[in-house]
Amino acid sequence: NVDAYLGLGQVYEGQAEAAVAGSREEAAGYYEKAAEAYEKVLELDPDNATSMERLAVIYKELGDLEKLRDLIGAYEGQSGGGDAIEQLEVWRTCIHIISQISEACEAGDIDQVFLLMQSDEYRRLQDMAMELGSPVFDMGGGRGLGLYPVVTTGDYGNCMIYYGDYKNGMREGSGYWMGYYGGNNYRAYGQWAGDVPEGDQEVREWSGSLNEMVRTRVLTGTVSRGLWNGSVQWKFERKDGGSDTFPVSFDMGKWVILREEEGEDGITYVVSEKKLEGGEEDGFMITHTPDELEGIEGYR
């Protein structure tokens, strides 16, 4: 009975959604049972649009890229199912770009990742991520690729990518965290725990907001709950091939101020002093926003 299996699938999905906050493993078990019910519906009624749509969502929740591929392949070129078939075609495009990004990350080819993030395929994937929440895809070997809507960053878009270690659906271990928007590139690589950056991190930024003489800003240090904490190396790689490095310190994202100076533009806050490369004079690094929290984009 098709209706009975549809109802059973809906019940299991409801139990999965109720379990998500408490136990991802429990939720996954219910999603698997819901998938079995919807798969039975398609055995009885291959053009059942509801089951197609729900299976695509469930496979996304489970991060099962292979089953999602199989589902898409089973209906390739068919006209039954109406809007559900069109939605599966959207997923086909998304799976293609997900696989490409994963392969580039695994090879350490981050330049290729940023090229892919400028494509129409990636923009469609972002739109789907914003609609579905934070889809995570199992890439095997305990590693996954997730897309996460973020609200605290403007320079690098409203959706960022994580590729790296997962445990029970949460970012745990080491991984890349990347964003791109309008020519601005952001890449953090380091440790995560409990689904947030926690531990050693290296951040590289290619940003239109940087000084015109600067090619890349590189930050190296330790974060706690996504905020810089303790000693951090703040390095500016110049377009002439040189670089300037400043040691700075933070207390849970807040600058440790060395001293305040009064100038024509108001008070500036000195946060680091050192000898600049190739010069005899003292150089120093200042900030005009001492109360702004500094950390990993999307987490400050």
mmCIF file of C-alpha atoms in Angstrom:
data_model
loop_
_atom_site.group_PDB
_atom_site.id
_atom_site.type_symbol
_atom_site.label_atom_id
_atom_site.label_comp_id
_atom_site.label_asym_id
_atom_site.label_seq_id
_atom_site.Cartn_x
_atom_site.Cartn_y
_atom_site.Cartn_z
ATOM 1 C CA ASN A 1 0.000 0.000 0.000
ATOM 2 C CA VAL A 2 1.709 3.172 -1.255
ATOM 3 C CA ASP A 3 -0.083 5.488 1.191
ATOM 4 C CA ALA A 4 0.904 3.304 4.137
ATOM 5 C CA TYR A 5 4.597 3.414 3.198
ATOM 6 C CA LEU A 6 4.398 7.173 2.590
ATOM 7 C CA GLY A 7 2.893 7.624 6.052
ATOM 8 C CA LEU A 8 5.539 5.382 7.606
ATOM 9 C CA GLY A 9 8.289 7.415 5.956
ATOM 10 C CA GLN A 10 6.807 10.660 7.278
ATOM 11 C CA VAL A 11 6.597 9.241 10.811
ATOM 12 C CA TYR A 12 10.265 8.190 10.756
ATOM 13 C CA GLU A 13 11.291 11.584 9.368
ATOM 14 C CA GLY A 14 9.436 13.273 12.203
ATOM 15 C CA GLN A 15 11.269 11.089 14.730
ATOM 16 C CA ALA A 16 14.592 11.906 13.034
ATOM 17 C CA GLU A 17 13.967 15.646 13.220
ATOM 18 C CA ALA A 18 13.030 15.354 16.897
ATOM 19 C CA ALA A 19 16.217 13.383 17.599
ATOM 20 C CA VAL A 20 18.661 15.689 15.766
ATOM 21 C CA ALA A 21 19.240 18.019 18.717
ATOM 22 C CA GLY A 22 19.942 15.139 21.094
ATOM 23 C CA SER A 23 21.678 12.495 19.016
ATOM 24 C CA ARG A 24 22.827 12.637 15.409
ATOM 25 C CA GLU A 25 23.326 8.869 15.431
ATOM 26 C CA GLU A 26 19.741 8.310 16.563
ATOM 27 C CA ALA A 27 18.509 10.744 13.899
ATOM 28 C CA ALA A 28 20.504 8.893 11.227
ATOM 29 C CA GLY A 29 18.856 5.626 12.256
ATOM 30 C CA TYR A 30 15.389 7.102 11.790
ATOM 31 C CA TYR A 31 16.372 8.676 8.461
ATOM 32 C CA GLU A 32 17.543 5.270 7.240
ATOM 33 C CA LYS A 33 14.182 3.734 8.191
ATOM 34 C CA ALA A 34 12.358 6.569 6.423
ATOM 35 C CA ALA A 35 14.498 5.971 3.326
ATOM 36 C CA GLU A 36 13.561 2.271 3.343
ATOM 37 C CA ALA A 37 9.869 3.217 3.382
ATOM 38 C CA TYR A 38 10.205 5.703 0.513
ATOM 39 C CA GLU A 39 12.320 3.268 -1.492
ATOM 40 C CA LYS A 40 9.466 0.750 -1.131
ATOM 41 C CA VAL A 41 7.047 3.379 -2.471
ATOM 42 C CA LEU A 42 9.166 3.779 -5.608
ATOM 43 C CA GLU A 43 9.144 0.005 -6.097
ATOM 44 C CA LEU A 44 5.343 0.131 -6.115
ATOM 45 C CA ASP A 45 4.960 3.491 -7.877
ATOM 46 C CA PRO A 46 8.178 4.511 -9.749
ATOM 47 C CA ASP A 47 6.806 7.974 -10.632
ATOM 48 C CA ASN A 48 5.854 8.927 -7.074
ATOM 49 C CA ALA A 49 7.131 12.508 -6.834
ATOM 50 C CA THR A 50 6.825 12.748 -3.044
ATOM 51 C CA SER A 51 9.136 9.797 -2.492
ATOM 52 C CA MET A 52 11.671 11.113 -4.996
ATOM 53 C CA GLU A 53 11.772 14.471 -3.238
ATOM 54 C CA ARG A 54 11.947 13.020 0.272
ATOM 55 C CA LEU A 55 14.643 10.507 -0.649
ATOM 56 C CA ALA A 56 16.821 13.270 -2.119
ATOM 57 C CA VAL A 57 16.489 15.257 1.132
ATOM 58 C CA ILE A 58 17.129 12.201 3.320
ATOM 59 C CA TYR A 59 20.212 11.137 1.351
ATOM 60 C CA LYS A 60 21.443 14.713 1.792
ATOM 61 C CA GLU A 61 20.807 14.514 5.557
ATOM 62 C CA LEU A 62 22.723 11.228 5.685
ATOM 63 C CA GLY A 63 25.469 12.670 3.486
ATOM 64 C CA ASP A 64 25.145 9.616 1.242
ATOM 65 C CA LEU A 65 26.480 10.886 -2.065
ATOM 66 C CA GLU A 66 26.419 7.430 -3.667
ATOM 67 C CA LYS A 67 22.721 6.823 -3.013
ATOM 68 C CA LEU A 68 21.931 10.329 -4.211
ATOM 69 C CA ARG A 69 23.856 9.599 -7.427
ATOM 70 C CA ASP A 70 21.974 6.308 -7.847
ATOM 71 C CA LEU A 71 18.618 8.013 -7.349
ATOM 72 C CA ILE A 72 19.456 10.655 -9.945
ATOM 73 C CA GLY A 73 20.743 8.014 -12.374
ATOM 74 C CA ALA A 74 17.581 5.937 -12.047
ATOM 75 C CA TYR A 75 15.475 8.826 -13.345
ATOM 76 C CA GLU A 76 17.871 10.325 -15.870
ATOM 77 C CA GLY A 77 16.035 11.351 -19.026
ATOM 78 C CA GLN A 78 12.602 10.430 -17.677
ATOM 79 C CA SER A 79 9.608 12.744 -17.815
ATOM 80 C CA GLY A 80 7.526 11.249 -14.959
ATOM 81 C CA GLY A 81 7.617 12.856 -11.553
ATOM 82 C CA GLY A 82 7.236 16.462 -12.764
ATOM 83 C CA ASP A 83 8.981 18.975 -10.482
ATOM 84 C CA ALA A 84 10.702 16.153 -8.590
ATOM 85 C CA ILE A 85 12.636 15.175 -11.722
ATOM 86 C CA GLU A 86 13.684 18.796 -12.231
ATOM 87 C CA GLN A 87 14.873 18.923 -8.611
ATOM 88 C CA LEU A 88 16.937 15.791 -9.134
ATOM 89 C CA GLU A 89 18.556 17.491 -12.129
ATOM 90 C CA VAL A 90 19.558 20.361 -9.843
ATOM 91 C CA TRP A 91 21.099 17.816 -7.480
ATOM 92 C CA ARG A 92 23.008 16.294 -10.402
ATOM 93 C CA THR A 93 24.719 19.656 -10.986
ATOM 94 C CA CYS A 94 25.438 20.035 -7.276
ATOM 95 C CA ILE A 95 26.986 16.567 -6.986
ATOM 96 C CA HIS A 96 29.316 17.351 -9.880
ATOM 97 C CA ILE A 97 30.704 20.500 -8.237
ATOM 98 C CA ILE A 98 30.865 18.804 -4.806
ATOM 99 C CA SER A 99 33.032 16.042 -6.251
ATOM 100 C CA GLN A 100 35.316 18.550 -7.993
ATOM 101 C CA ILE A 101 35.793 20.635 -4.842
ATOM 102 C CA SER A 102 36.481 17.524 -2.764
ATOM 103 C CA GLU A 103 39.114 16.273 -5.203
ATOM 104 C CA ALA A 104 40.828 19.686 -5.281
ATOM 105 C CA CYS A 105 40.881 19.885 -1.467
ATOM 106 C CA GLU A 106 42.272 16.379 -1.157
ATOM 107 C CA ALA A 107 45.044 17.335 -3.597
ATOM 108 C CA GLY A 108 45.726 20.573 -1.702
ATOM 109 C CA ASP A 109 44.907 22.593 -4.827
ATOM 110 C CA ILE A 110 43.137 25.485 -3.118
ATOM 111 C CA ASP A 111 43.529 27.784 -6.137
ATOM 112 C CA GLN A 112 41.338 25.334 -8.062
ATOM 113 C CA VAL A 113 38.759 25.403 -5.250
ATOM 114 C CA PHE A 114 38.478 29.174 -5.555
ATOM 115 C CA LEU A 115 38.066 28.892 -9.324
ATOM 116 C CA LEU A 116 35.228 26.405 -8.792
ATOM 117 C CA MET A 117 33.617 28.745 -6.255
ATOM 118 C CA GLN A 118 33.263 31.340 -9.012
ATOM 119 C CA SER A 119 31.202 29.022 -11.248
ATOM 120 C CA ASP A 120 27.452 29.025 -11.893
ATOM 121 C CA GLU A 121 27.362 25.430 -10.607
ATOM 122 C CA TYR A 122 28.710 26.549 -7.247
ATOM 123 C CA ARG A 123 26.191 29.399 -7.039
ATOM 124 C CA ARG A 124 23.380 26.869 -7.533
ATOM 125 C CA LEU A 125 24.927 24.701 -4.827
ATOM 126 C CA GLN A 126 25.038 27.715 -2.499
ATOM 127 C CA ASP A 127 21.372 28.452 -3.158
ATOM 128 C CA MET A 128 20.483 24.883 -2.263
ATOM 129 C CA ALA A 129 22.614 25.029 0.883
ATOM 130 C CA MET A 130 20.819 28.193 1.998
ATOM 131 C CA GLU A 131 17.480 26.488 1.393
ATOM 132 C CA LEU A 132 18.320 23.156 3.051
ATOM 133 C CA GLY A 133 20.400 24.372 5.972
ATOM 134 C CA SER A 134 23.922 22.954 6.220
ATOM 135 C CA PRO A 135 24.248 19.885 3.984
ATOM 136 C CA VAL A 136 27.234 17.639 4.721
ATOM 137 C CA PHE A 137 28.377 14.996 2.246
ATOM 138 C CA ASP A 138 30.327 11.915 3.253
ATOM 139 C CA MET A 139 33.463 11.717 1.122
ATOM 140 C CA GLY A 140 34.752 8.525 2.790
ATOM 141 C CA GLY A 141 37.539 7.848 5.270
ATOM 142 C CA GLY A 142 35.944 9.969 7.986
ATOM 143 C CA ARG A 143 36.131 13.073 5.807
ATOM 144 C CA GLY A 144 33.291 15.159 4.489
ATOM 145 C CA LEU A 145 32.363 18.321 2.655
ATOM 146 C CA GLY A 146 29.845 20.668 4.198
ATOM 147 C CA LEU A 147 28.290 23.969 3.138
ATOM 148 C CA TYR A 148 27.397 26.372 5.930
ATOM 149 C CA PRO A 149 25.350 29.572 5.687
ATOM 150 C CA VAL A 150 27.099 32.298 7.707
ATOM 151 C CA VAL A 151 25.834 35.687 8.806
ATOM 152 C CA THR A 152 28.914 37.371 10.310
ATOM 153 C CA THR A 153 30.993 37.753 7.151
ATOM 154 C CA GLY A 154 30.433 40.050 4.208
ATOM 155 C CA ASP A 155 33.722 39.986 2.341
ATOM 156 C CA TYR A 156 33.607 36.232 1.690
ATOM 157 C CA GLY A 157 29.954 35.574 0.940
ATOM 158 C CA ASN A 158 27.022 34.235 2.909
ATOM 159 C CA CYS A 159 27.970 30.566 2.565
ATOM 160 C CA MET A 160 31.330 28.932 3.326
ATOM 161 C CA ILE A 161 32.817 25.462 2.716
ATOM 162 C CA TYR A 162 34.381 23.047 5.173
ATOM 163 C CA TYR A 163 36.358 20.068 3.908
ATOM 164 C CA GLY A 164 37.995 17.803 6.434
ATOM 165 C CA ASP A 165 37.439 15.466 9.363
ATOM 166 C CA TYR A 166 33.974 14.739 10.745
ATOM 167 C CA LYS A 167 32.766 12.714 13.709
ATOM 168 C CA ASN A 168 29.069 11.985 14.216
ATOM 169 C CA GLY A 169 28.192 14.675 11.691
ATOM 170 C CA MET A 170 30.274 17.347 13.436
ATOM 171 C CA ARG A 171 33.537 18.963 12.370
ATOM 172 C CA GLU A 172 36.152 17.282 14.530
ATOM 173 C CA GLY A 173 39.854 17.080 13.662
ATOM 174 C CA SER A 174 41.554 19.087 10.933
ATOM 175 C CA GLY A 175 40.121 20.716 7.851
ATOM 176 C CA TYR A 176 39.867 23.605 5.409
ATOM 177 C CA TRP A 177 37.373 26.449 5.906
ATOM 178 C CA MET A 178 36.938 28.586 2.789
ATOM 179 C CA GLY A 179 34.915 31.463 1.434
ATOM 180 C CA TYR A 180 34.868 33.505 -1.767
ATOM 181 C CA TYR A 181 32.995 36.592 -2.883
ATOM 182 C CA GLY A 182 33.724 39.284 -5.464
ATOM 183 C CA GLY A 183 37.453 38.607 -5.768
ATOM 184 C CA ASN A 184 38.029 38.109 -2.040
ATOM 185 C CA ASN A 185 39.446 34.714 -1.053
ATOM 186 C CA TYR A 186 39.597 33.252 2.465
ATOM 187 C CA ARG A 187 41.209 29.988 3.506
ATOM 188 C CA ALA A 188 41.716 28.746 7.050
ATOM 189 C CA TYR A 189 43.346 25.417 7.789
ATOM 190 C CA GLY A 190 43.594 23.941 11.247
ATOM 191 C CA GLN A 191 41.939 22.153 14.130
ATOM 192 C CA TRP A 192 38.246 21.844 14.941
ATOM 193 C CA ALA A 193 36.357 20.429 17.934
ATOM 194 C CA GLY A 194 32.651 20.303 18.676
ATOM 195 C CA ASP A 195 31.847 21.778 15.233
ATOM 196 C CA VAL A 196 33.861 25.008 15.786
ATOM 197 C CA PRO A 197 37.484 26.077 15.172
ATOM 198 C CA GLU A 198 39.495 25.093 18.246
ATOM 199 C CA GLY A 199 43.305 24.964 18.327
ATOM 200 C CA ASP A 200 46.028 25.847 15.832
ATOM 201 C CA GLN A 201 44.907 27.708 12.691
ATOM 202 C CA GLU A 202 46.592 29.323 9.697
ATOM 203 C CA VAL A 203 44.500 31.840 7.765
ATOM 204 C CA ARG A 204 45.355 33.209 4.323
ATOM 205 C CA GLU A 205 43.345 36.080 2.859
ATOM 206 C CA TRP A 206 43.471 37.513 -0.657
ATOM 207 C CA SER A 207 41.210 40.488 -0.133
ATOM 208 C CA GLY A 208 40.254 43.572 -2.076
ATOM 209 C CA SER A 209 40.082 45.400 1.254
ATOM 210 C CA LEU A 210 43.841 44.950 1.857
ATOM 211 C CA ASN A 211 46.353 47.722 1.247
ATOM 212 C CA GLU A 212 47.181 47.993 -2.480
ATOM 213 C CA MET A 213 50.802 47.031 -1.723
ATOM 214 C CA VAL A 214 49.769 43.820 0.036
ATOM 215 C CA ARG A 215 49.164 40.562 -1.842
ATOM 216 C CA THR A 216 48.177 38.266 1.029
ATOM 217 C CA ARG A 217 47.527 38.508 4.753
ATOM 218 C CA VAL A 218 48.574 35.435 6.733
ATOM 219 C CA LEU A 219 47.531 34.884 10.352
ATOM 220 C CA THR A 220 48.991 32.049 12.414
ATOM 221 C CA GLY A 221 48.106 31.189 15.982
ATOM 222 C CA THR A 222 45.581 29.533 18.254
ATOM 223 C CA VAL A 223 41.837 30.019 18.426
ATOM 224 C CA SER A 224 39.325 29.187 21.134
ATOM 225 C CA ARG A 225 35.682 28.841 20.093
ATOM 226 C CA GLY A 226 36.646 30.451 16.794
ATOM 227 C CA LEU A 227 38.329 33.529 18.373
ATOM 228 C CA TRP A 228 42.051 34.294 18.357
ATOM 229 C CA ASN A 229 43.449 33.700 21.823
ATOM 230 C CA GLY A 230 47.050 34.251 22.946
ATOM 231 C CA SER A 231 49.985 35.049 20.651
ATOM 232 C CA VAL A 232 49.258 35.407 16.931
ATOM 233 C CA GLN A 233 51.613 36.160 14.047
ATOM 234 C CA TRP A 234 50.125 38.815 11.741
ATOM 235 C CA LYS A 235 51.988 38.746 8.421
ATOM 236 C CA PHE A 236 51.552 40.893 5.311
ATOM 237 C CA GLU A 237 53.042 39.445 2.114
ATOM 238 C CA ARG A 238 53.768 42.337 -0.231
ATOM 239 C CA LYS A 239 53.442 42.397 -3.996
ATOM 240 C CA ASP A 240 57.146 43.273 -4.305
ATOM 241 C CA GLY A 241 58.058 39.879 -2.828
ATOM 242 C CA GLY A 242 58.841 41.087 0.682
ATOM 243 C CA SER A 243 56.811 40.721 3.845
ATOM 244 C CA ASP A 244 56.200 42.396 7.205
ATOM 245 C CA THR A 245 55.422 40.300 10.266
ATOM 246 C CA PHE A 246 53.965 41.603 13.514
ATOM 247 C CA PRO A 247 53.564 39.639 16.764
ATOM 248 C CA VAL A 248 50.222 40.506 18.373
ATOM 249 C CA SER A 249 48.178 39.077 21.236
ATOM 250 C CA PHE A 250 44.496 38.500 21.900
ATOM 251 C CA ASP A 251 42.305 37.695 24.862
ATOM 252 C CA MET A 252 39.362 35.684 23.492
ATOM 253 C CA GLY A 253 39.213 37.723 20.323
ATOM 254 C CA LYS A 254 39.973 41.122 21.876
ATOM 255 C CA TRP A 255 43.201 42.929 21.010
ATOM 256 C CA VAL A 256 45.800 43.262 23.753
ATOM 257 C CA ILE A 257 46.605 46.981 23.535
ATOM 258 C CA LEU A 258 50.207 48.076 24.170
ATOM 259 C CA ARG A 259 49.448 51.793 24.336
ATOM 260 C CA GLU A 260 47.143 54.499 23.026
ATOM 261 C CA GLU A 261 48.267 57.408 20.842
ATOM 262 C CA GLU A 262 46.459 60.649 20.087
ATOM 263 C CA GLY A 263 46.604 61.784 16.459
ATOM 264 C CA GLU A 264 44.874 64.043 13.966
ATOM 265 C CA ASP A 265 42.348 61.289 13.240
ATOM 266 C CA GLY A 266 41.679 60.579 16.897
ATOM 267 C CA ILE A 267 43.002 57.820 19.129
ATOM 268 C CA THR A 268 44.855 54.873 17.623
ATOM 269 C CA TYR A 269 45.738 51.738 19.540
ATOM 270 C CA VAL A 270 49.199 50.216 19.119
ATOM 271 C CA VAL A 271 49.002 46.424 19.213
ATOM 272 C CA SER A 272 52.497 45.472 17.993
ATOM 273 C CA GLU A 273 56.001 46.899 17.599
ATOM 274 C CA LYS A 274 58.951 45.519 15.610
ATOM 275 C CA LYS A 275 61.699 46.338 13.109
ATOM 276 C CA LEU A 276 60.301 46.366 9.582
ATOM 277 C CA GLU A 277 62.044 44.201 6.993
ATOM 278 C CA GLY A 278 64.998 45.946 5.351
ATOM 279 C CA GLY A 279 64.751 49.102 7.475
ATOM 280 C CA GLU A 280 66.261 50.574 10.603
ATOM 281 C CA GLU A 281 63.225 52.444 11.906
ATOM 282 C CA ASP A 282 60.697 50.996 14.273
ATOM 283 C CA GLY A 283 57.451 49.878 12.733
ATOM 284 C CA PHE A 284 54.222 49.271 14.580
ATOM 285 C CA MET A 285 50.798 47.888 13.912
ATOM 286 C CA ILE A 286 47.695 49.775 15.006
ATOM 287 C CA THR A 287 43.958 49.256 15.119
ATOM 288 C CA HIS A 288 41.133 51.776 15.183
ATOM 289 C CA THR A 289 38.563 49.240 16.426
ATOM 290 C CA PRO A 290 39.950 47.754 19.664
ATOM 291 C CA ASP A 291 36.588 46.362 20.779
ATOM 292 C CA GLU A 292 35.902 44.410 17.583
ATOM 293 C CA LEU A 293 36.361 40.669 18.087
ATOM 294 C CA GLU A 294 38.894 38.983 15.800
ATOM 295 C CA GLY A 295 38.697 35.338 14.825
ATOM 296 C CA ILE A 296 37.913 32.866 12.087
ATOM 297 C CA GLU A 297 35.456 34.313 9.569
ATOM 298 C CA GLY A 298 31.943 33.133 10.314
ATOM 299 C CA TYR A 299 32.788 32.567 14.010
ATOM 300 C CA ARG A 300 33.668 35.962 15.424
#
